[in-house]
Every structure is written in structure tokens, then in C-alpha cells.
């Protein structure tokens, strides 16, 4: 049975041919100095930084730190900035990649946490953030878009609010990089932006990164870099400041190709494609009496996520039936964001999340809607 | 007659989930589905591309599967889970003549 893949918010599939070829090509030639201080023409890392800097509106490509994942990037920032007695502001929309590092700082170091809630439309308001800030606030950590509801946050306004209080902002752009325009240079204040390489950027898993606003983030992971081996301490300049160990070179080569596909296609074009498919999904689902669809602003369809429940069916059961009986892959449950649906469901219940991306087609959506309609026929 | 090949825990979003997957050495037949439904409530969806069934046994288990697929997803309930698992294994591995299920045992959809 052919699989209809509608779990693009987890990871994009299928990867563009260019990504697969770039990834595999790395294994066909001897590695040259791991891209550090070696042949410029054979350096796979700097082009990746340049492509990402152009896509994310970053002035200097050296402020793109390449890491194993967005989760790793988020941990770097939280680990460095949230110390004993620190106060952190985050939100109920966050993924565990944000919630858990903060929870560990709370448990282990006595950090305190304020979790702000979105308005009923799913949006975090700047005024809500302003009310949560304290003199001891060391970091604001917020998602750019919920991976559960798809709601896009007014990140420019939130950045202004954090900047006005002199507090750094960490933005989790895992769901938006490659799907929603991001212009880091125009975000006010000290903004760290974590991104995933294998979702909207179409790269392979195992590579992501962090945009850093300056070279002031304390180092938490240090070690070998392939350069300046005679120095006692890890280099302090960007981007090596936060990169230790042999990088994921085939992953970076694949990510570079993915970012080029995104750049060539255009983020706004991709966003329109996603929004169109989300519009079809929402329209189709809203006509089914057994479906409870969670609200979403029309413009937020660019994230590509639709969350819903079905009367008489547990989300996990729907996931099982879609996979095993219909050959459709979606995500069910809490989506690693355990508080995101509480305001909508009134409890810890999960949802069925269908998510589309650049590779998704009209036929995928039609197959999915027909399957969900079938579930109501009893 | 089918046999258990493997039983493995299924991780899910919720820490308290106790779902397991049973791998069988042959696909689930309609006859086996009916046998598993003994004492429980069967919901059967033969109109799906691959026929899905769900069996709720009020005190013992929830079984989900696809007719024609060699695996079952199960959740065991109550204090006697080990005994329930053995009972389930016995139901699967003991050949039994096809039984015409009664209305009380089945709920076909």
C-alpha cells in the first residue's frame, strides 16, 4: 500500500532529489578537513551558513551556528542564560524542547517560571508578556508557531516587549523556518533563533541551528574544533564558539541543498501552498459532523498544521487506523507539547494533527478527507 | 492456527499508556477476529481499504487490528494482566471451529 505522508510538521518527506544527492555525494569523496581551515572550494559548511543567513535575514553568516537540532540549540541558550534564581517566561504553547530544559533548570537550580497563555485565537499577546516580566527575568522563550495548533505568534511585537525590558528572547522557529518569512535583523533586542533543518528547510534529520545576536552567549559545549589545537580553551569567536566536535557534514550538505530549494521556490510561495492545502483540509473537515476542529486564523495556514478530534474515536486509534487501513501517516497525541491543547480541550486530551508542506499535494488532501469521512460512517 | 512471535511495548505520548504490539506468524483472519471477540464487543469496519476491527472486553483488554495483517495492538486492563495475556495467547494459538457470534457479542458497522 502506498503511503500518503501528512506528517510534514514532524519531518519533511519526501526530501527533494537535490537534498538526497547532496547528502549521498558526501560519502563519495574523501572528507577534506571537516570544512575547517581546509580547501575553500571543498568547504561544505560556509555555503550552508550563507544560504541560511540569506533566508533568515541575518547580516553575518558567522552568526549561524550549526548544531544537531533545534532542541540542541534551545538547550544551549537556556543552559547558558538560566541560572540559579533566574526567572524565565515561556508559554503554554511550547514544545518539550523548550519546556523540559526549563523544567530541569527549575528543578535543579531553583529557577522560577511564568508560563503565559494565548488568547482564545491561539495568539500570545505582547501585553500578556509584558505583565509576566520581572526584574529577575533572564530569558523569554517562545515559539514562533505552535506545532499543535499552527498559530503564528507576533514575534516582532513580542521581541519589542522583551527588548524594552532588556531581556533576551529565544524564538523556537522549528515550524516556521522555510514556511514563514523571518527577518532576524529587524527583530528588536537580543534575539536567539533556533531552527530545525529537517522540517520546512527540507534537509535531512540530525542538523539544525541557532542564530545568535552576538558573541556574548556563554559557552556550554566545548571541545575539539579542528583549529587552534594549541589553545587551552575553546575558540571564543563565532561560529566556532558554540560548535564542538566533528560536524554532521553529510547532513549539512543536505541542508544546504534544502535551503537552496526553499530559496529558489520562495518562502512566500511555500507558505501560500501550505495555506491553500490547510484551507482545503479545514473546509473539508468542518463539513463532517463527527469532527471537532480547533480554531486557526486564516493566515496561519502557512504553518501547514490542522488539529482536530473525532467523536467516538481516540486520537491514537485514528492514527492506527489511518496508517494501517488507509496508508495515511499523521501524528496523534500531545505532539510533545503537553499544555498546548488544554485551553481548547479543557484537559490533557490529545488531537489528530495533519500537516502539509512543500511536498504535499491536492491528492494527498483528498485521500485524507475521504478517509476521515469514512470514520464517521457507522 | 496463529502463534505469538513477539510481544513488544509501544511507547506513546502518554506515560501511562500500556499499549503492546503482538506479532503473529500469520495474518489475522475473520475467524480469528470473531474468536478474539468472545465475551467482548466487536466493532468491525469491513468497508475500510484494509478491514479494521476493535474488540473491547470490559474487564480484560482492548484489541485493535486489521484483517489480513499479522499484528495486533492490545491494551490489558485490571489486576490480572498476566493472566489476561495468557488467555489471549491461548485464544490465538488454540484452534477453534468458527463460531457464529450472537448479536450480544458483536456490533458490526
CSV table of C-alpha atoms in Angstrom, one decimal:
chain,number,residue,atom,x,y,z
A,1,UNK,CA,0.0,0.0,0.0
A,2,UNK,CA,1.4,3.4,-1.0
A,3,UNK,CA,1.8,5.8,2.0
A,4,UNK,CA,0.2,9.2,1.9
A,5,UNK,CA,2.5,11.2,4.1
A,6,UNK,CA,0.8,14.1,6.0
A,7,UNK,CA,3.2,14.5,9.0
A,8,UNK,CA,5.3,17.2,7.5
A,9,UNK,CA,5.4,19.1,10.8
A,10,UNK,CA,7.4,16.2,12.3
A,11,UNK,CA,9.8,16.0,9.3
A,12,UNK,CA,9.5,16.8,5.7
A,13,UNK,CA,9.1,13.9,3.2
A,14,UNK,CA,10.0,13.1,0.5
A,15,UNK,CA,13.2,15.1,0.6
A,16,UNK,CA,14.0,17.0,-2.7
A,17,UNK,CA,16.2,14.9,-5.0
A,18,UNK,CA,18.9,17.6,-4.7
A,19,UNK,CA,19.0,17.0,-0.9
A,20,UNK,CA,19.3,13.2,-1.3
A,21,UNK,CA,22.1,13.6,-3.9
A,22,UNK,CA,24.0,16.2,-1.8
A,23,UNK,CA,23.8,14.0,1.2
A,24,UNK,CA,25.0,10.9,-0.6
A,25,UNK,CA,27.7,12.8,-2.6
A,26,UNK,CA,29.5,13.5,0.7
A,27,UNK,CA,30.2,9.8,1.0
A,28,UNK,CA,31.7,9.6,-2.5
A,29,UNK,CA,34.7,11.8,-1.9
A,30,UNK,CA,37.4,11.9,0.8
A,31,UNK,CA,36.5,14.4,3.5
A,32,UNK,CA,38.6,17.5,3.4
A,33,UNK,CA,39.5,18.8,6.8
A,34,UNK,CA,35.9,18.7,8.0
A,35,UNK,CA,35.4,22.1,6.4
A,36,UNK,CA,37.6,23.9,8.9
A,37,UNK,CA,40.6,25.7,7.5
A,38,UNK,CA,40.8,23.4,4.5
A,39,UNK,CA,40.2,23.9,0.8
A,40,UNK,CA,37.7,26.7,0.4
A,41,UNK,CA,36.2,25.0,-2.6
A,42,UNK,CA,35.6,21.8,-0.6
A,43,UNK,CA,34.2,23.6,2.4
A,44,UNK,CA,30.6,22.4,2.8
A,45,UNK,CA,29.8,24.5,5.9
A,46,UNK,CA,30.3,28.1,4.9
A,47,UNK,CA,27.9,27.9,2.0
A,48,UNK,CA,25.3,26.5,4.3
A,49,UNK,CA,25.7,29.4,6.7
A,50,UNK,CA,25.5,31.8,3.9
A,51,UNK,CA,22.3,30.3,2.5
A,52,UNK,CA,20.7,30.2,5.9
A,53,UNK,CA,21.7,33.8,6.7
A,54,UNK,CA,20.1,35.0,3.5
A,55,UNK,CA,16.9,33.0,4.2
A,56,UNK,CA,16.6,34.1,7.8
A,57,UNK,CA,17.6,37.8,7.4
A,58,UNK,CA,20.9,37.5,9.3
A,59,UNK,CA,23.6,40.1,8.4
A,60,UNK,CA,26.6,38.0,9.2
A,61,UNK,CA,26.7,34.3,8.3
A,62,UNK,CA,29.1,33.7,11.1
A,63,UNK,CA,26.1,34.2,13.5
A,64,UNK,CA,24.6,31.0,12.1
A,65,UNK,CA,25.7,28.2,14.5
A,66,UNK,CA,25.2,24.7,13.0
A,67,UNK,CA,24.1,22.1,15.6
A,68,UNK,CA,22.5,18.7,15.6
A,69,UNK,CA,18.9,20.0,16.1
A,70,UNK,CA,16.7,22.9,17.2
A,71,UNK,CA,16.4,21.1,20.6
A,72,UNK,CA,20.2,21.2,21.0
A,73,UNK,CA,20.2,24.9,20.1
A,74,UNK,CA,17.4,25.7,22.6
A,75,UNK,CA,19.3,23.8,25.3
A,76,UNK,CA,22.4,25.8,24.6
A,77,UNK,CA,20.6,29.1,25.2
A,78,UNK,CA,18.6,28.0,28.2
A,79,UNK,CA,21.6,26.2,29.7
A,80,UNK,CA,23.7,29.3,29.4
A,81,UNK,CA,21.2,32.0,30.4
A,82,UNK,CA,19.0,30.5,33.1
A,83,UNK,CA,21.0,30.1,36.3
A,84,UNK,CA,20.1,29.8,40.0
A,85,UNK,CA,17.4,32.2,41.0
A,86,UNK,CA,16.7,33.2,37.4
A,87,UNK,CA,13.2,33.8,36.2
A,88,UNK,CA,12.0,32.6,32.8
A,89,UNK,CA,8.9,33.5,30.8
A,90,UNK,CA,7.6,30.9,28.4
A,91,UNK,CA,4.2,29.9,27.2
A,92,UNK,CA,1.7,27.0,27.3
A,93,UNK,CA,2.2,26.5,23.5
A,94,UNK,CA,5.7,25.3,23.8
A,95,UNK,CA,7.2,22.0,22.7
A,96,UNK,CA,9.0,19.9,25.2
A,97,UNK,CA,12.3,21.0,23.6
A,98,UNK,CA,11.6,24.3,25.4
A,99,UNK,CA,9.6,23.1,28.4
A,100,UNK,CA,11.9,20.4,29.5
A,101,UNK,CA,15.2,22.3,29.6
A,102,UNK,CA,13.4,25.0,31.6
A,103,UNK,CA,11.8,22.4,33.9
A,104,UNK,CA,15.2,21.0,34.6
A,105,UNK,CA,16.6,24.4,35.5
A,106,UNK,CA,13.6,24.9,37.7
A,107,UNK,CA,14.1,21.6,39.5
A,108,UNK,CA,17.9,21.6,39.6
A,109,UNK,CA,18.7,25.3,40.1
A,110,UNK,CA,15.7,26.8,41.6
A,111,UNK,CA,14.8,28.9,38.6
A,112,UNK,CA,11.3,30.2,38.5
A,113,UNK,CA,9.0,30.1,35.6
A,114,UNK,CA,6.0,32.1,34.3
A,115,UNK,CA,4.0,30.4,31.6
A,116,UNK,CA,1.8,32.8,29.6
A,117,UNK,CA,-1.3,31.7,27.8
A,118,UNK,CA,-2.5,32.6,24.4
A,119,UNK,CA,-5.7,34.4,23.6
A,120,UNK,CA,-8.6,32.2,22.5
A,121,UNK,CA,-7.5,32.6,18.9
A,122,UNK,CA,-4.2,31.0,19.8
A,123,UNK,CA,-2.1,34.2,19.8
A,124,UNK,CA,0.4,35.2,22.5
A,125,UNK,CA,-0.1,38.9,23.2
A,126,UNK,CA,2.7,41.4,23.8
A,127,UNK,CA,0.7,42.8,26.7
A,128,UNK,CA,0.5,39.4,28.3
A,129,UNK,CA,4.2,39.0,28.0
A,130,UNK,CA,4.8,42.5,29.5
A,131,UNK,CA,2.8,41.5,32.5
A,132,UNK,CA,4.8,38.4,33.1
A,133,UNK,CA,8.3,40.1,33.0
A,134,UNK,CA,10.1,40.7,36.3
A,135,UNK,CA,13.4,42.4,37.3
A,136,UNK,CA,14.9,38.9,37.6
A,137,UNK,CA,13.7,37.6,34.2
A,138,UNK,CA,16.8,36.2,32.5
A,139,UNK,CA,15.1,34.9,29.3
A,140,UNK,CA,11.9,34.8,27.4
A,141,UNK,CA,11.5,31.6,25.4
A,142,UNK,CA,8.6,31.4,23.0
A,143,UNK,CA,7.6,29.5,19.9
A,144,UNK,CA,7.2,31.3,16.6
A,145,UNK,CA,4.3,28.9,15.7
A,146,UNK,CA,2.6,26.2,17.7
A,147,UNK,CA,3.3,22.7,16.3
A,148,UNK,CA,-0.1,21.7,17.6
A,149,UNK,CA,-2.5,24.4,16.6
A,150,UNK,CA,-0.4,26.1,13.8
A,151,UNK,CA,-1.0,29.5,15.3
A,152,UNK,CA,1.7,32.0,14.3
A,153,UNK,CA,2.9,34.4,17.0
A,154,UNK,CA,3.5,38.1,16.6
A,155,UNK,CA,7.2,37.7,17.1
A,156,UNK,CA,8.2,41.2,16.2
A,157,UNK,CA,5.9,42.7,18.9
A,158,UNK,CA,7.0,40.1,21.4
A,159,UNK,CA,10.6,40.9,20.6
A,160,UNK,CA,9.9,44.6,21.2
A,161,UNK,CA,8.4,43.9,24.5
A,162,UNK,CA,11.3,41.7,25.7
A,163,UNK,CA,13.8,44.3,24.3
A,164,UNK,CA,12.1,47.1,26.2
A,165,UNK,CA,12.7,45.2,29.4
A,166,UNK,CA,16.3,44.3,28.4
A,167,UNK,CA,15.5,40.6,28.4
A,168,UNK,CA,16.9,38.3,25.7
A,169,UNK,CA,14.3,36.4,23.6
A,170,UNK,CA,14.7,32.8,22.4
A,171,UNK,CA,12.5,32.1,19.4
A,172,UNK,CA,11.7,28.4,18.5
A,173,UNK,CA,11.3,28.7,14.8
A,174,UNK,CA,11.2,24.9,14.2
A,175,UNK,CA,7.8,25.1,12.5
A,176,UNK,CA,8.3,28.4,10.6
A,177,UNK,CA,11.8,28.3,9.1
A,178,UNK,CA,11.2,27.8,5.4
A,179,UNK,CA,7.5,28.4,5.6
A,180,UNK,CA,7.0,31.9,7.1
A,181,UNK,CA,9.3,34.9,6.3
A,182,UNK,CA,11.8,35.5,9.0
A,183,UNK,CA,13.9,38.7,9.2
A,184,UNK,CA,16.1,38.4,12.2
A,185,UNK,CA,17.9,41.7,11.6
A,186,UNK,CA,14.7,43.6,12.1
A,187,UNK,CA,13.7,41.9,15.4
A,188,UNK,CA,14.3,44.3,18.3
A,189,UNK,CA,16.7,43.4,21.1
A,190,UNK,CA,18.8,40.4,21.7
A,191,UNK,CA,17.1,37.6,19.8
A,192,UNK,CA,18.3,34.0,19.6
A,193,UNK,CA,16.5,32.0,16.9
A,194,UNK,CA,16.6,28.2,17.0
A,195,UNK,CA,15.7,26.3,13.8
A,196,UNK,CA,15.3,22.7,12.7
A,197,UNK,CA,16.9,21.7,9.4
A,198,UNK,CA,14.7,18.7,8.5
A,199,UNK,CA,11.3,20.3,8.6
A,200,UNK,CA,10.5,23.3,6.4
A,201,UNK,CA,14.1,23.6,5.4
A,202,UNK,CA,13.8,20.2,3.7
A,203,UNK,CA,17.2,18.9,4.9
A,204,UNK,CA,18.0,15.5,6.5
A,205,UNK,CA,17.4,14.9,10.2
A,206,UNK,CA,20.4,15.5,12.5
A,207,UNK,CA,21.1,19.1,11.6
A,208,UNK,CA,19.6,22.3,12.8
A,209,UNK,CA,21.0,25.5,14.2
A,210,UNK,CA,20.9,28.7,16.2
A,211,UNK,CA,21.0,32.3,15.1
A,212,UNK,CA,22.9,34.2,17.7
A,213,UNK,CA,22.7,38.0,18.0
A,214,UNK,CA,26.2,38.5,19.3
A,215,UNK,CA,29.2,36.6,20.8
A,216,UNK,CA,28.0,37.0,24.4
A,217,UNK,CA,26.3,33.7,25.0
A,218,UNK,CA,28.4,31.8,27.5
A,219,UNK,CA,29.8,28.5,26.1
A,220,UNK,CA,28.4,25.3,27.4
A,221,UNK,CA,29.7,22.7,25.0
A,222,UNK,CA,33.4,22.9,24.2
A,223,UNK,CA,36.0,20.5,22.8
A,224,UNK,CA,37.6,19.8,19.5
A,225,UNK,CA,37.3,22.1,16.6
A,226,UNK,CA,40.0,21.1,14.2
A,227,UNK,CA,41.6,24.5,14.5
A,228,UNK,CA,43.8,26.3,17.1
A,229,UNK,CA,44.5,23.0,18.8
A,230,UNK,CA,47.3,24.5,20.8
A,231,UNK,CA,44.9,26.7,22.7
A,232,UNK,CA,43.8,25.6,26.2
A,233,UNK,CA,40.3,26.9,25.7
A,234,UNK,CA,37.7,26.5,23.0
A,235,UNK,CA,37.7,29.4,20.5
A,236,UNK,CA,35.5,32.3,21.6
A,237,UNK,CA,34.7,33.7,18.2
A,238,UNK,CA,31.6,32.9,16.2
A,239,UNK,CA,30.5,30.5,14.9
A,240,UNK,CA,33.0,28.0,16.4
A,241,UNK,CA,32.3,29.5,19.8
A,242,UNK,CA,29.3,27.1,20.1
A,243,UNK,CA,30.3,24.3,17.7
A,244,UNK,CA,32.4,21.4,19.1
A,245,UNK,CA,33.2,18.0,17.7
A,246,UNK,CA,33.0,16.8,14.1
A,247,UNK,CA,30.1,18.4,12.4
A,248,UNK,CA,27.4,16.4,10.6
A,249,UNK,CA,28.9,17.1,7.2
A,250,UNK,CA,26.5,15.0,5.0
A,251,UNK,CA,23.6,16.5,6.9
A,252,UNK,CA,25.0,20.0,6.4
A,253,UNK,CA,25.5,19.3,2.7
A,254,UNK,CA,21.9,18.1,2.5
A,255,UNK,CA,20.6,21.1,4.4
A,256,UNK,CA,22.4,23.4,2.1
A,257,UNK,CA,20.6,21.8,-0.8
A,258,UNK,CA,17.3,22.0,1.0
A,259,UNK,CA,17.7,25.7,1.8
A,260,UNK,CA,18.5,26.3,-1.8
A,261,UNK,CA,15.3,24.6,-2.9
A,262,UNK,CA,13.4,26.8,-0.4
A,263,UNK,CA,15.1,29.9,-1.6
A,264,UNK,CA,14.5,29.1,-5.3
A,265,UNK,CA,10.8,28.3,-4.6
A,266,UNK,CA,10.3,31.2,-2.3
A,267,UNK,CA,9.2,31.2,1.3
A,268,UNK,CA,6.0,33.1,0.4
A,269,UNK,CA,5.1,30.7,-2.4
A,270,UNK,CA,5.6,27.7,0.0
A,271,UNK,CA,3.5,29.5,2.6
A,272,UNK,CA,0.7,30.0,0.1
A,273,UNK,CA,0.9,26.3,-1.0
A,274,UNK,CA,0.6,25.2,2.6
A,275,UNK,CA,-2.2,27.7,3.4
A,276,UNK,CA,-4.2,26.6,0.3
A,277,UNK,CA,-3.9,22.9,1.4
A,278,UNK,CA,-4.8,23.8,5.0
A,279,UNK,CA,-7.8,25.7,3.7
A,280,UNK,CA,-9.0,22.6,1.9
A,281,UNK,CA,-8.4,20.5,4.9
A,282,UNK,CA,-10.3,22.8,7.2
A,283,UNK,CA,-13.1,23.3,4.8
A,284,UNK,CA,-13.5,19.5,4.3
A,285,UNK,CA,-13.2,18.6,7.9
A,286,UNK,CA,-15.6,21.4,9.1
A,287,UNK,CA,-18.3,19.8,7.0
A,288,UNK,CA,-18.1,16.5,8.8
A,289,UNK,CA,-20.4,16.2,11.8
A,290,UNK,CA,-18.1,13.9,13.8
A,291,UNK,CA,-15.1,16.2,13.6
A,292,UNK,CA,-14.2,18.8,16.2
A,293,UNK,CA,-11.8,21.2,14.5
A,294,UNK,CA,-9.6,23.5,16.6
A,295,UNK,CA,-9.6,27.2,15.6
A,296,UNK,CA,-6.9,28.8,13.5
A,297,UNK,CA,-6.5,32.2,11.9
A,298,UNK,CA,-6.7,32.0,8.1
A,299,UNK,CA,-3.2,33.5,7.7
A,300,UNK,CA,-1.7,30.8,10.0
A,301,UNK,CA,-2.4,28.1,7.4
A,302,UNK,CA,1.2,28.8,6.3
A,303,UNK,CA,2.5,26.7,9.1
A,304,UNK,CA,0.7,23.7,7.5
A,305,UNK,CA,-0.9,22.3,10.6
A,306,UNK,CA,-4.5,21.3,11.3
A,307,UNK,CA,-5.5,19.8,14.7
A,308,UNK,CA,-8.8,18.1,15.4
A,309,UNK,CA,-10.6,15.4,17.3
A,310,UNK,CA,-13.2,12.9,16.2
A,311,UNK,CA,-16.2,12.0,18.3
A,312,UNK,CA,-16.1,8.4,19.4
A,313,UNK,CA,-12.5,7.8,18.4
A,314,UNK,CA,-9.4,8.2,20.5
A,315,UNK,CA,-6.7,10.1,18.6
A,316,UNK,CA,-4.2,7.2,18.9
A,317,UNK,CA,-6.8,4.9,17.4
A,318,UNK,CA,-7.4,7.2,14.5
A,319,UNK,CA,-3.6,7.3,13.9
A,320,UNK,CA,-3.5,3.5,13.9
A,321,UNK,CA,-6.5,3.2,11.5
A,322,UNK,CA,-5.2,5.8,9.1
A,323,UNK,CA,-1.8,4.1,9.0
A,324,UNK,CA,-2.8,0.5,8.9
A,325,UNK,CA,-6.0,0.6,7.0
A,326,UNK,CA,-5.7,3.7,4.7
A,327,UNK,CA,-2.0,4.0,4.4
A,328,UNK,CA,-2.0,7.6,5.7
A,329,UNK,CA,0.6,8.9,8.1
A,330,UNK,CA,-0.3,11.6,10.5
A,331,UNK,CA,0.6,12.4,14.1
A,332,UNK,CA,-1.7,11.8,17.1
A,333,UNK,CA,-1.5,12.6,20.8
A,334,UNK,CA,0.0,15.5,22.5
A,335,UNK,CA,2.7,16.3,19.9
A,336,UNK,CA,5.4,16.8,22.6
A,337,UNK,CA,3.5,20.0,23.6
A,338,UNK,CA,1.5,18.7,26.6
A,339,UNK,CA,-0.1,22.0,27.5
A,340,UNK,CA,-1.0,23.4,24.1
A,341,UNK,CA,-4.4,21.9,23.8
A,342,UNK,CA,-5.5,22.3,27.4
A,343,UNK,CA,-7.2,25.6,26.7
A,344,UNK,CA,-9.1,24.1,23.8
A,345,UNK,CA,-10.0,20.6,25.2
A,346,UNK,CA,-10.3,21.6,28.9
A,347,UNK,CA,-8.0,18.7,29.8
A,348,UNK,CA,-4.9,16.7,28.8
A,349,UNK,CA,-6.6,15.1,25.8
A,350,UNK,CA,-4.7,14.8,22.6
A,351,UNK,CA,-5.5,15.5,19.0
A,352,UNK,CA,-5.1,14.3,15.5
A,353,UNK,CA,-2.6,16.5,13.7
A,354,UNK,CA,-2.5,16.5,9.9
A,355,UNK,CA,0.4,18.6,8.5
A,356,UNK,CA,1.3,19.6,5.0
A,357,UNK,CA,4.4,21.0,3.4
A,358,UNK,CA,6.0,21.7,0.1
A,359,UNK,CA,5.9,18.0,-1.0
A,360,UNK,CA,2.2,17.7,-0.2
A,361,UNK,CA,-0.3,17.5,-3.0
A,362,UNK,CA,-4.0,18.1,-3.6
A,363,UNK,CA,-4.4,14.3,-4.0
A,364,UNK,CA,-2.9,13.8,-0.5
A,365,UNK,CA,-5.5,16.1,0.9
A,366,UNK,CA,-8.3,14.4,-1.0
A,367,UNK,CA,-7.3,10.9,0.2
A,368,UNK,CA,-7.1,12.2,3.8
A,369,UNK,CA,-10.5,13.8,3.7
A,370,UNK,CA,-12.1,10.7,2.2
A,371,UNK,CA,-10.6,8.6,5.0
A,372,UNK,CA,-11.8,10.8,7.8
A,373,UNK,CA,-15.3,10.9,6.2
A,374,UNK,CA,-15.3,7.1,6.3
A,375,UNK,CA,-14.6,7.1,10.0
A,376,UNK,CA,-17.9,8.7,10.6
A,377,UNK,CA,-19.8,6.1,8.6
A,378,UNK,CA,-21.0,3.9,11.5
B,1,UNK,CA,-3.7,-21.5,13.7
B,2,UNK,CA,-1.7,-18.4,14.5
B,3,UNK,CA,1.1,-18.2,17.0
B,4,UNK,CA,2.7,-15.4,19.0
B,5,UNK,CA,6.0,-14.4,17.5
B,6,UNK,CA,6.8,-11.4,19.6
B,7,UNK,CA,5.3,-9.1,22.1
B,8,UNK,CA,6.7,-5.6,22.5
B,9,UNK,CA,5.8,-2.5,24.4
B,10,UNK,CA,4.5,0.5,22.4
B,11,UNK,CA,5.6,3.9,23.6
B,12,UNK,CA,3.1,6.6,23.1
B,13,UNK,CA,2.5,10.2,24.1
B,14,UNK,CA,1.2,9.4,27.5
B,15,UNK,CA,3.3,7.9,30.2
B,16,UNK,CA,0.5,5.8,31.5
B,17,UNK,CA,-0.1,4.1,28.2
B,18,UNK,CA,0.3,0.3,28.3
B,19,UNK,CA,-0.2,-0.5,24.7
B,20,UNK,CA,1.6,-3.5,23.3
B,21,UNK,CA,2.0,-4.9,19.8
B,22,UNK,CA,1.7,-8.6,19.2
B,23,UNK,CA,3.4,-10.0,16.1
B,24,UNK,CA,1.8,-13.2,14.8
B,25,UNK,CA,3.2,-15.7,12.4
B,26,UNK,CA,0.2,-15.4,10.0
B,27,UNK,CA,-2.3,-12.7,9.1
B,28,UNK,CA,-5.4,-12.2,11.3
B,29,UNK,CA,-8.4,-14.0,9.7
B,30,UNK,CA,-12.1,-13.1,10.1
B,31,UNK,CA,-12.4,-16.3,12.0
B,32,UNK,CA,-9.7,-15.3,14.5
B,33,UNK,CA,-11.2,-11.9,14.9
B,34,UNK,CA,-14.5,-13.4,15.9
B,35,UNK,CA,-12.8,-15.8,18.3
B,36,UNK,CA,-11.0,-12.9,20.0
B,37,UNK,CA,-14.3,-11.1,20.3
B,38,UNK,CA,-15.7,-13.8,22.6
B,39,UNK,CA,-17.2,-12.1,25.7
B,40,UNK,CA,-16.4,-8.7,24.3
B,41,UNK,CA,-17.8,-6.1,21.9
B,42,UNK,CA,-16.6,-6.2,18.3
B,43,UNK,CA,-16.7,-3.2,16.1
B,44,UNK,CA,-15.8,-4.2,12.5
B,45,UNK,CA,-15.2,-1.8,9.6
B,46,UNK,CA,-15.1,-4.1,6.6
B,47,UNK,CA,-15.6,-1.2,4.2
B,48,UNK,CA,-12.2,0.3,5.0
B,49,UNK,CA,-9.4,-0.3,2.4
B,50,UNK,CA,-7.9,-2.8,4.8
B,51,UNK,CA,-10.7,-4.0,7.2
B,52,UNK,CA,-10.2,-2.7,10.7
B,53,UNK,CA,-11.6,-4.2,13.9
B,54,UNK,CA,-11.7,-3.2,17.5
B,55,UNK,CA,-12.6,-5.5,20.4
B,56,UNK,CA,-13.5,-4.1,23.8
B,57,UNK,CA,-13.5,-6.6,26.6
B,58,UNK,CA,-14.9,-4.8,29.6
B,59,UNK,CA,-12.5,-6.3,32.2
B,60,UNK,CA,-9.6,-7.7,30.2
B,61,UNK,CA,-8.5,-6.0,27.1
B,62,UNK,CA,-8.8,-3.7,24.1
B,63,UNK,CA,-7.6,-5.3,20.8
B,64,UNK,CA,-7.2,-3.4,17.6
B,65,UNK,CA,-6.2,-5.0,14.3
B,66,UNK,CA,-6.5,-5.3,10.6
B,67,UNK,CA,-7.9,-8.4,9.0
B,68,UNK,CA,-5.1,-9.6,6.8
B,69,UNK,CA,-2.3,-8.1,8.9
B,70,UNK,CA,-0.1,-10.3,11.2
B,71,UNK,CA,-0.1,-7.9,14.1
B,72,UNK,CA,-2.4,-6.8,16.9
B,73,UNK,CA,-2.3,-3.8,19.1
B,74,UNK,CA,-3.5,-4.6,22.6
B,75,UNK,CA,-4.1,-2.9,25.9
B,76,UNK,CA,-4.6,-5.1,29.0
B,77,UNK,CA,-6.8,-3.9,31.9
B,78,UNK,CA,-7.2,-4.7,35.6
B,79,UNK,CA,-5.1,-6.6,38.1
B,80,UNK,CA,-4.8,-9.9,36.2
B,81,UNK,CA,-2.9,-8.6,33.2
B,82,UNK,CA,-0.5,-11.5,33.1
B,83,UNK,CA,-3.4,-14.0,33.2
B,84,UNK,CA,-5.2,-11.9,30.5
B,85,UNK,CA,-2.2,-12.1,28.3
B,86,UNK,CA,-2.0,-15.8,28.7
B,87,UNK,CA,-5.7,-16.1,27.9
B,88,UNK,CA,-5.3,-14.0,24.8
B,89,UNK,CA,-2.3,-16.2,23.7
B,90,UNK,CA,-4.4,-19.3,24.3
B,91,UNK,CA,-7.3,-17.8,22.2
B,92,UNK,CA,-4.9,-17.0,19.4
B,93,UNK,CA,-3.0,-20.3,19.5
B,94,UNK,CA,-5.8,-22.8,20.1
B,95,UNK,CA,-7.5,-23.9,17.0
B,96,UNK,CA,-11.2,-23.5,17.3
B,97,UNK,CA,-14.1,-24.1,15.0
B,98,UNK,CA,-15.7,-21.0,13.5
B,99,UNK,CA,-18.4,-19.7,15.9
B,100,UNK,CA,-21.5,-17.9,14.8
B,101,UNK,CA,-21.3,-14.9,17.0
B,102,UNK,CA,-24.5,-13.8,18.7
B,103,UNK,CA,-25.9,-10.3,18.5
B,104,UNK,CA,-24.8,-9.7,22.0
B,105,UNK,CA,-21.2,-10.5,21.1
B,106,UNK,CA,-21.0,-8.4,18.0
B,107,UNK,CA,-21.6,-5.0,16.8
B,108,UNK,CA,-20.8,-4.9,13.1
B,109,UNK,CA,-20.6,-1.5,11.5
